[in-house]
CSV table of C-alpha atoms in Angstrom, one decimal:
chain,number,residue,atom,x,y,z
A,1,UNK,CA,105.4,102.9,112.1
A,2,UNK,CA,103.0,103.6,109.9
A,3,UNK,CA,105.1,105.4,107.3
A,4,UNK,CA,107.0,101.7,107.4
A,5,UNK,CA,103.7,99.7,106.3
A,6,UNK,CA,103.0,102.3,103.0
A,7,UNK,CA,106.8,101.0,101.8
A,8,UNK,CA,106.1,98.1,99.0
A,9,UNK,CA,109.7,97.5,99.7
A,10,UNK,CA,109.3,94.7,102.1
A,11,UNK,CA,106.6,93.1,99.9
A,12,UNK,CA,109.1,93.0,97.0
A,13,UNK,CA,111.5,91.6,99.0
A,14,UNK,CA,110.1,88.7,100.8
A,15,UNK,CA,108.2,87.8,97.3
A,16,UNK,CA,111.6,87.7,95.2
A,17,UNK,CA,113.0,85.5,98.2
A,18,UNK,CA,109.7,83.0,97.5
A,19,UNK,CA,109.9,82.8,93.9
A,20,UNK,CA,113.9,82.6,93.9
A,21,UNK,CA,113.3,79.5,95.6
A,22,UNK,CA,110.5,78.2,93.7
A,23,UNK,CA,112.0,78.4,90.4
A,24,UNK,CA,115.3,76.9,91.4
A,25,UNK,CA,113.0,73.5,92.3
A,26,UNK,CA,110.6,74.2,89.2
A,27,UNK,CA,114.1,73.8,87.0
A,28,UNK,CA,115.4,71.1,89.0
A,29,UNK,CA,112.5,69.4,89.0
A,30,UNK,CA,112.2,69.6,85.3
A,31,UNK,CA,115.2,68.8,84.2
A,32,UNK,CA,115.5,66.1,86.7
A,33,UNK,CA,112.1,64.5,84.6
A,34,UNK,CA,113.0,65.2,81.5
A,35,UNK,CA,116.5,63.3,81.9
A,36,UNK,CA,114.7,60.1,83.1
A,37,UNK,CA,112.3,60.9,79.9
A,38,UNK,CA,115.3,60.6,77.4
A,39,UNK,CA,116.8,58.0,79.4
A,40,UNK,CA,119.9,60.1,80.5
A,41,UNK,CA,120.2,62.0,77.3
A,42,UNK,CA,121.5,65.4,78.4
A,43,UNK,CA,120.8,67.5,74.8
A,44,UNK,CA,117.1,65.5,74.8
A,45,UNK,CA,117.0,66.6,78.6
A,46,UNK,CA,117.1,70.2,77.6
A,47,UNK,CA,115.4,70.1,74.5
A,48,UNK,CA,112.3,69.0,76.6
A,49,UNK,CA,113.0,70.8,79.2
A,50,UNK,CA,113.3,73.9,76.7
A,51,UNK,CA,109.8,73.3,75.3
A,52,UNK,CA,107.9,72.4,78.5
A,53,UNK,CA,109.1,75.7,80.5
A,54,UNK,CA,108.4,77.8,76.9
A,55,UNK,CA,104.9,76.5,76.8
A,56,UNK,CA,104.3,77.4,80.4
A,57,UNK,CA,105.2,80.8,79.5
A,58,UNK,CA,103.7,81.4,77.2
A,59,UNK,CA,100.8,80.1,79.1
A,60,UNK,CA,101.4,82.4,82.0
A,61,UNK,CA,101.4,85.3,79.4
A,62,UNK,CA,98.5,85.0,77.3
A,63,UNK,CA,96.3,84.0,80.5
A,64,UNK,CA,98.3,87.3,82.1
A,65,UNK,CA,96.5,89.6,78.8
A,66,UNK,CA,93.1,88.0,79.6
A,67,UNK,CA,93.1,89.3,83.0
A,68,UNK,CA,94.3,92.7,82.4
A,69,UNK,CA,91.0,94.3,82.1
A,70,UNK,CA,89.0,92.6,84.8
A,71,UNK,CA,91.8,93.3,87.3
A,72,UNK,CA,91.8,97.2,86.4
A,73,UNK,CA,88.9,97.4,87.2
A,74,UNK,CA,88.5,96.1,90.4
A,75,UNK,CA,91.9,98.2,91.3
A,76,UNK,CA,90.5,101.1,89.9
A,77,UNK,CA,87.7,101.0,92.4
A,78,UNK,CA,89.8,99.1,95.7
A,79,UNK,CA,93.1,100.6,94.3
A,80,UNK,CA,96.6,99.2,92.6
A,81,UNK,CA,96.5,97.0,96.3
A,82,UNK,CA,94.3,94.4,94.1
A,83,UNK,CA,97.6,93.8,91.9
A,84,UNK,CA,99.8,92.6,94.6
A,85,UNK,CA,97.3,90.4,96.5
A,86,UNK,CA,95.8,88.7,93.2
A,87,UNK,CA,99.4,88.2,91.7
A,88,UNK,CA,100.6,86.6,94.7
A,89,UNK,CA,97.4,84.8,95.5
A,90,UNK,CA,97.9,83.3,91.8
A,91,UNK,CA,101.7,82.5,92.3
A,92,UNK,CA,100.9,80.3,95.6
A,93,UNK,CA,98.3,78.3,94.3
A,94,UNK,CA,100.9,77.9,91.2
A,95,UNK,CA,103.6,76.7,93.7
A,96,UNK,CA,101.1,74.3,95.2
A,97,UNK,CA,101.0,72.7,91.8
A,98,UNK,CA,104.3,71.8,91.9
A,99,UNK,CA,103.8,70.1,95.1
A,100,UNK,CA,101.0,67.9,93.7
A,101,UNK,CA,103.2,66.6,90.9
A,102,UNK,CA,105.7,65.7,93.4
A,103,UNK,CA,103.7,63.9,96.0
A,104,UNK,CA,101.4,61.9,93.9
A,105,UNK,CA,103.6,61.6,90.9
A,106,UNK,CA,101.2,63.1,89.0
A,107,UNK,CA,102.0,63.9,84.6
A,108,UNK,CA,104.0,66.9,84.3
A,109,UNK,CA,101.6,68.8,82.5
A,110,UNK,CA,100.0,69.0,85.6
A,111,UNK,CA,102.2,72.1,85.9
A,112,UNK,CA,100.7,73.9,83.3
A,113,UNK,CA,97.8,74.4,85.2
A,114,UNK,CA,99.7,76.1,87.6
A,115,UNK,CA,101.0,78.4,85.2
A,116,UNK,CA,97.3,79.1,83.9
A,117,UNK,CA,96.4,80.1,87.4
A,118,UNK,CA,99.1,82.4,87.8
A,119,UNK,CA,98.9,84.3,84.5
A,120,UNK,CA,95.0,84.4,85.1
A,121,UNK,CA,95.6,86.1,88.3
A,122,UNK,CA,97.9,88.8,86.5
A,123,UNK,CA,101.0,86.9,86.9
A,124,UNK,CA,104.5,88.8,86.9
A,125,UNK,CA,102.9,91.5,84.6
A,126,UNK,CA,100.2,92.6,86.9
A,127,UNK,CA,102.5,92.5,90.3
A,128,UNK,CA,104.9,95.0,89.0
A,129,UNK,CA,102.4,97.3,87.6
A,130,UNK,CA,101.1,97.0,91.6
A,131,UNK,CA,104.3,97.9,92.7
A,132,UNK,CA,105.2,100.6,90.2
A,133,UNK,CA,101.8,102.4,90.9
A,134,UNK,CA,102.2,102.4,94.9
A,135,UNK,CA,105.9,103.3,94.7
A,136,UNK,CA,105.1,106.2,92.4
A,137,UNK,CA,101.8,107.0,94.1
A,138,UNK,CA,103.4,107.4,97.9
A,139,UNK,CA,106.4,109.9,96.5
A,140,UNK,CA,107.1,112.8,95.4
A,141,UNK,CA,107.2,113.3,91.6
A,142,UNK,CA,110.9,115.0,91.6
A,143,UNK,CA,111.9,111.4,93.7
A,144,UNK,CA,109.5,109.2,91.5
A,145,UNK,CA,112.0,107.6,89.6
A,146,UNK,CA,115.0,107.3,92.7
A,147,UNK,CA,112.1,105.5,94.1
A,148,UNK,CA,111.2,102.7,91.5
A,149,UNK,CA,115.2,102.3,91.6
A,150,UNK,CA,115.3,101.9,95.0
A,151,UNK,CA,112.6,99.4,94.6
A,152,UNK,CA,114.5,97.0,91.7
A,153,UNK,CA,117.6,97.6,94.1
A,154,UNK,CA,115.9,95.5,97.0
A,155,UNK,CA,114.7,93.2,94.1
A,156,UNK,CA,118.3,92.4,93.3
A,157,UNK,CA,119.7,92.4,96.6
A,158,UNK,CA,116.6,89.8,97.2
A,159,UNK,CA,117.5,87.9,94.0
A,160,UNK,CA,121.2,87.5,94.9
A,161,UNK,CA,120.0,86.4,98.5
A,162,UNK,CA,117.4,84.0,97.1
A,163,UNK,CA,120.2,82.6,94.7
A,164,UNK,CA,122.5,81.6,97.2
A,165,UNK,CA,120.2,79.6,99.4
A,166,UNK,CA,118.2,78.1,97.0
A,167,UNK,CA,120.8,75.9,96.0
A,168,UNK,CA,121.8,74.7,99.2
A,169,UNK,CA,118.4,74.3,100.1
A,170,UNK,CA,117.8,71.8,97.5
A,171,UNK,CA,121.0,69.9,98.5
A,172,UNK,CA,118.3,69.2,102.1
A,173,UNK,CA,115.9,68.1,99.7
A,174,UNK,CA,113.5,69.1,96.7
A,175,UNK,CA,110.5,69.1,99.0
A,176,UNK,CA,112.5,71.6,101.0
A,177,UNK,CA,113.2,73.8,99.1
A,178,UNK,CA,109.5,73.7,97.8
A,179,UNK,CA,108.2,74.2,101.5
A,180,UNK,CA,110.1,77.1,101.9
A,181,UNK,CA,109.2,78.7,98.6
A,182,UNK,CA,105.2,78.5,99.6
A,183,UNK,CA,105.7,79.8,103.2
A,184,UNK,CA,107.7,82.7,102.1
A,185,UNK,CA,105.6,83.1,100.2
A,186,UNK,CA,102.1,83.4,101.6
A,187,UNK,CA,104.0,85.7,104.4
A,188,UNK,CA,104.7,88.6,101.5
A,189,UNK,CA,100.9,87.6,100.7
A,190,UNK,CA,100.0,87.9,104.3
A,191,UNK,CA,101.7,91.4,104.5
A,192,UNK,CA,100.4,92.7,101.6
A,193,UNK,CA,96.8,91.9,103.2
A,194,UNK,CA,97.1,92.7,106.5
A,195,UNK,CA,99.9,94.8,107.0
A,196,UNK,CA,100.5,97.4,103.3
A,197,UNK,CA,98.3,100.2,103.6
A,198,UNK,CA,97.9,102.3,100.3
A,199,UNK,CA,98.3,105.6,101.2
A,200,UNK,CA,97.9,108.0,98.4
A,201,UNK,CA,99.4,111.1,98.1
A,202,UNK,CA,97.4,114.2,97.0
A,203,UNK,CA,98.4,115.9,94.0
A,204,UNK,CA,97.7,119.8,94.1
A,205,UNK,CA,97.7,122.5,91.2
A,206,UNK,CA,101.6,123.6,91.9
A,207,UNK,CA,102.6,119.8,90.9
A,208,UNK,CA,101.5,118.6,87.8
A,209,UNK,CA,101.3,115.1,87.2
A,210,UNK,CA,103.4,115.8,83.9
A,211,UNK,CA,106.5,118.0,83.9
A,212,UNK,CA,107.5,119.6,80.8
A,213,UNK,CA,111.2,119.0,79.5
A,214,UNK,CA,113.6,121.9,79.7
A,215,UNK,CA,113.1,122.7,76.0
A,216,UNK,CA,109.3,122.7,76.7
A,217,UNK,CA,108.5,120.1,74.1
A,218,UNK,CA,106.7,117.1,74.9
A,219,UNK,CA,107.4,113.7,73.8
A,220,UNK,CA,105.1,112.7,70.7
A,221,UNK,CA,103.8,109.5,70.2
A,222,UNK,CA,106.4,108.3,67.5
A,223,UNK,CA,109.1,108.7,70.1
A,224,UNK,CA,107.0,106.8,72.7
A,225,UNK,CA,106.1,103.8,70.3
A,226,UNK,CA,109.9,103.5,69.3
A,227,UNK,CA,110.9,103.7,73.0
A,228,UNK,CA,108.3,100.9,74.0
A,229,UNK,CA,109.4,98.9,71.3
A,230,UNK,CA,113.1,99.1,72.2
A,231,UNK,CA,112.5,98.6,74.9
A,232,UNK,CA,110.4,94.7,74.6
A,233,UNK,CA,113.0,93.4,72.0
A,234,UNK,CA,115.4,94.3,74.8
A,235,UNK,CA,113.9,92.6,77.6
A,236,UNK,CA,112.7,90.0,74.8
A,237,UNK,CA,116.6,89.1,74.6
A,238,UNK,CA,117.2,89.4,78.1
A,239,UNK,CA,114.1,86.7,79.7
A,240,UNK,CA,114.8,84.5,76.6
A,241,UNK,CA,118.6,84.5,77.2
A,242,UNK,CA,118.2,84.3,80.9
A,243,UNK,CA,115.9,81.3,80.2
A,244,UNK,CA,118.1,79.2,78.0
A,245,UNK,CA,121.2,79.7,80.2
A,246,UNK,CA,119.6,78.3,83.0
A,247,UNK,CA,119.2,75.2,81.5
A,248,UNK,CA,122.5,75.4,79.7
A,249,UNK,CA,124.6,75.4,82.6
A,250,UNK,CA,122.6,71.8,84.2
A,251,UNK,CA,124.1,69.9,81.4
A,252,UNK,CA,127.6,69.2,80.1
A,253,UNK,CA,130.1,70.9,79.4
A,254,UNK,CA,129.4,72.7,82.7
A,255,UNK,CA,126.8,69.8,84.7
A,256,UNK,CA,126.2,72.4,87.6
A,257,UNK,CA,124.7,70.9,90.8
A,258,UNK,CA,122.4,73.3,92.4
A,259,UNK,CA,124.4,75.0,94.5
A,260,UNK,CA,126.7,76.4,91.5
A,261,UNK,CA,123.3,76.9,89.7
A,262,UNK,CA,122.2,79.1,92.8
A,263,UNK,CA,125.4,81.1,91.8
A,264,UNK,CA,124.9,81.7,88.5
A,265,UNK,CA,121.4,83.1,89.7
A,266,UNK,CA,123.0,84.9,92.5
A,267,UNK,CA,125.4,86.6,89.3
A,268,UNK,CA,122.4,87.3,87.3
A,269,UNK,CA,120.6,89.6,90.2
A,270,UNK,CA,123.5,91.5,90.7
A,271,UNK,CA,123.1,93.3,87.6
A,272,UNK,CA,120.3,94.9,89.4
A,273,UNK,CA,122.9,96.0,92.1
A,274,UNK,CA,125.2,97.7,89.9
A,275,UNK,CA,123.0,99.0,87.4
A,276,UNK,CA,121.2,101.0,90.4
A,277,UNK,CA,124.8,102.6,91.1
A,278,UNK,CA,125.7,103.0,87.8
A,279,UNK,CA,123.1,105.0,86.9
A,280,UNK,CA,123.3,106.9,90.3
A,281,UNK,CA,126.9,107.7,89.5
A,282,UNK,CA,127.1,108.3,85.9
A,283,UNK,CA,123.2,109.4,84.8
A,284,UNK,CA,124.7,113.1,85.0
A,285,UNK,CA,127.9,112.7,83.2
A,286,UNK,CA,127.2,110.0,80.3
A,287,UNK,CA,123.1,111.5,80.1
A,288,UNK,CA,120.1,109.0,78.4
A,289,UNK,CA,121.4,107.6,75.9
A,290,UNK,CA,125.0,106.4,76.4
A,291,UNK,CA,123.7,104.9,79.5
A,292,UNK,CA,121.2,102.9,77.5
A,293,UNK,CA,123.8,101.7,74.6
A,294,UNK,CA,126.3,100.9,77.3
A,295,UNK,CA,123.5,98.6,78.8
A,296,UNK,CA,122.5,96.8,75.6
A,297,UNK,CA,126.1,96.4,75.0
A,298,UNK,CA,127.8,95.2,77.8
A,299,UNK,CA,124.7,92.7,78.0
A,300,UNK,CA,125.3,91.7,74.6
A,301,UNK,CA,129.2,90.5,75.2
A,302,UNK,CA,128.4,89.2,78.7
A,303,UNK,CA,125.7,86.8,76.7
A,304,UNK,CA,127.7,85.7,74.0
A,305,UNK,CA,130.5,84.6,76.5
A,306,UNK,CA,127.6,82.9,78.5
A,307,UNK,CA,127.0,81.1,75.2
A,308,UNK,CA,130.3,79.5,74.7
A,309,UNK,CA,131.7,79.1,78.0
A,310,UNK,CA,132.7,75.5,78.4
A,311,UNK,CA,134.0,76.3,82.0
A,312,UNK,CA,132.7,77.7,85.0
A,313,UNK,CA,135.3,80.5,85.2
A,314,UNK,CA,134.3,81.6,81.8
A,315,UNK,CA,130.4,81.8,82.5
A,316,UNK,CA,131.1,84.0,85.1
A,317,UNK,CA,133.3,86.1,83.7
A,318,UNK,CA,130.5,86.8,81.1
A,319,UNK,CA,128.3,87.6,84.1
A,320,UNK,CA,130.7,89.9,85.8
A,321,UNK,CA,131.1,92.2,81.8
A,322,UNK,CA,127.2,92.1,82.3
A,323,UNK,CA,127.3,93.9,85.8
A,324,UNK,CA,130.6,95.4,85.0
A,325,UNK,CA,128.8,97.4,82.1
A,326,UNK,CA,125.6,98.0,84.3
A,327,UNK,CA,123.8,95.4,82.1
A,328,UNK,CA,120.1,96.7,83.4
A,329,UNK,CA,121.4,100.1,83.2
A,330,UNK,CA,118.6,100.2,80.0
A,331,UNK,CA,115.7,99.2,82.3
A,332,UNK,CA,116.2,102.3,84.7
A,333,UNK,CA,116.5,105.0,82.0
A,334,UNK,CA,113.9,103.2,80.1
A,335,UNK,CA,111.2,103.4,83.5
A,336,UNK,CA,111.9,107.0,83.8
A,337,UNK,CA,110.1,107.5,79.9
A,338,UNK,CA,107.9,104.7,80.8
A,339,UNK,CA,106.0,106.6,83.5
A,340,UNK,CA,105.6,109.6,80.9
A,341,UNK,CA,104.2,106.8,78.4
A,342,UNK,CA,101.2,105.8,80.8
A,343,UNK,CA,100.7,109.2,81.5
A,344,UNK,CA,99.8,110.2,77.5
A,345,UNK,CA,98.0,107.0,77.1
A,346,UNK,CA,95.3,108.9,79.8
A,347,UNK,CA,96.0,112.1,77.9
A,348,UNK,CA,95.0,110.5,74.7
A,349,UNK,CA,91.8,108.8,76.0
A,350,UNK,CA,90.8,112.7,78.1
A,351,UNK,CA,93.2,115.0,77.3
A,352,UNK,CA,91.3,116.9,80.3
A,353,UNK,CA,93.4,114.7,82.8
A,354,UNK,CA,95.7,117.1,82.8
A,355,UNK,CA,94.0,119.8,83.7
A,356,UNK,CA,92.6,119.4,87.3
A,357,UNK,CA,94.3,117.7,90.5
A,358,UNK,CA,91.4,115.2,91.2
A,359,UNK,CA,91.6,114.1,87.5
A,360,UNK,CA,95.3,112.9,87.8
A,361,UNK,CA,94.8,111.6,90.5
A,362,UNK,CA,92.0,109.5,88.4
A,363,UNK,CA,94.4,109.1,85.5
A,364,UNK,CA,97.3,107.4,87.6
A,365,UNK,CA,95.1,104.9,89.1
């Protein structure tokens, strides 16, 4: 049992089921006020909508980068534990937002607030580096990366979950749907309190923190700044595709109710699910790098179908070349170097992190 409560997988679970369902209402809701803004105007409907949910992100993001310091340091003295329960702490008083503008028909930049309490509690950024550090902290470093797989694999399996019942959910009601967002919600919070424990294990001298390559050469830091950077104009593209399309398919040609919507966000987390066993099955045969141009590639056409699809058939056709061609496949090989990046960052600031076990241990905190 209590090998069960040091998994984070439950905690990423029940919290992509919460959010799933809160931003199908956020996008309904939304675009719902925006259309009785422009009197019924579907292109004015998303233009507004387009703006509104960009300045919220951006929002969320910059209050996210004002936290990052403040945060650290409380985890580096209670542990990567503080990530999770601020994050999620910060995502249901968000969620409760929504439910004010609802009720008592309150402006809708109300919900900006929201998003400024989220990003100031770390927001997205600061729960995954949470997760990250106690998946990677409770394994062993030959089965680091299998784990931070296995933990985007119950994200998407979550995500498809969450897609399909969110749209039926709103079909009973906006409210709902909304309800059920914020109790899901405080239950992964309640978990992560009460029930996650962060056990740590103990690195010793026979396993370094950083293993060599099998040429013995070490990554410099050119290679690591051009991997970050690829790797941020990718997921640039991705978020600000995925964000666009979601609106796109509300309004004619395609005028999806909720429940097709659900779909199309059902489609979009399955990448996660085949991208897990595409790497799984063809990591040794294809190797780094023709996993990660078959990834930006395949996303690439499945987005530019998404663009132009007039019908429904079309739209997920482009969806299925995205999963077909393991459209995250990039994320995963990219985490893998990602974990070596935060490890040279320590290096840089005390290269003596490296040298003893109880100083790794510091470092990876």
């Amino acid at each position: 049992m209590g090998a069960i409560l040091t998994l984070v997988e439950p905690v990423v679970v029940i919290n992509k089921l919460g959010t799933s369902f809160f931003d199908m209402a956020l996008t309904q809701t939304v675009y719902n006020q925006s259309l009785k803004a422009t009197a019924g105007d579907s292109d004015k409907a998303q233009a507004l909508s387009s703006r509104f949910l960009l300045i919220q992100s951006v929002l969320s993001s910059v209050a996210a980068m004002l936290s990052i310091i403040p945060l650290s340091r409380l985890a580096d003295r209670h542990g990567p534990k503080v990530f999770l329960v601020s994050s999620q702490m910060g995502s249901v008083l968000g969620m409760f937002m929504l439910v004010i503008f609802i009720y008592c028909e309150a402006p809708l930049e109300l919900l900006y607030l929201g998003s400024l309490l989220h990003g100031l509690s770390g927001g997205g950024p600061m729960f995954w580096a949470g997760v990250a550090a106690l998946a990677s902290l409770s394994s062993k470093q030959g089965k680091r990366t299998l784990k931070l797989n296995i933990v985007d694999f119950c994200f998407g399996i979550a995500g498809v979950v969450g897609g399909l019942l969110s749209g039926y959910l709103y079909q009973m009601g906006p409210s709902v749907l909304l309800l059920t967002a914020i109790l899901v919600s405080i239950v992964a919070l309640l978990y992560t309190v009460f029930a996650l424990t962060d056990s740590r294990r103990s690195l010793s001298e026979s396993e370094p923190l950083l293993a060599e390559s099998e040429s013995g050469k070490m990554l410099d830091r050119v290679s690591i700044g051009m991997l970050m950077t690829a790797m941020m104009l990718f997921m640039l593209g991705v978020v600000g595709a995925e964000n666009v399309l979601q609106l796109y398919v509300l309004k004619p040609p395609l005028s999806w109710d909720s429940v097709w919507a659900g779909y199309g966000r059902a489609a979009t987390s399955a990448m996660y699910l085949s991208s897990f066993l595409g790497v799984l099955s063809l990591f040794s045969v294809l190797g780094d790098t023709a996993l990660t141009l078959l990834g930006i590639v395949s996303n690439c056409t499945g987005m530019a179908i998404m663009a132009f699809a007039i019908e429904s058939w079309v739209y997920f056709l482009g969806e299925f070349f995205c999963c077909r061609g393991l459209g995250n496949t990039y994320y995963y090989c990219t985490f893998t170097y990602a974990q070596l990046t935060i490890t040279y960052t320590c290096m840089f600031f005390n290269p003596a992190d490296l040298v003893t076990a109880n100083s790794a241990n510091n470092c990876m905190k």
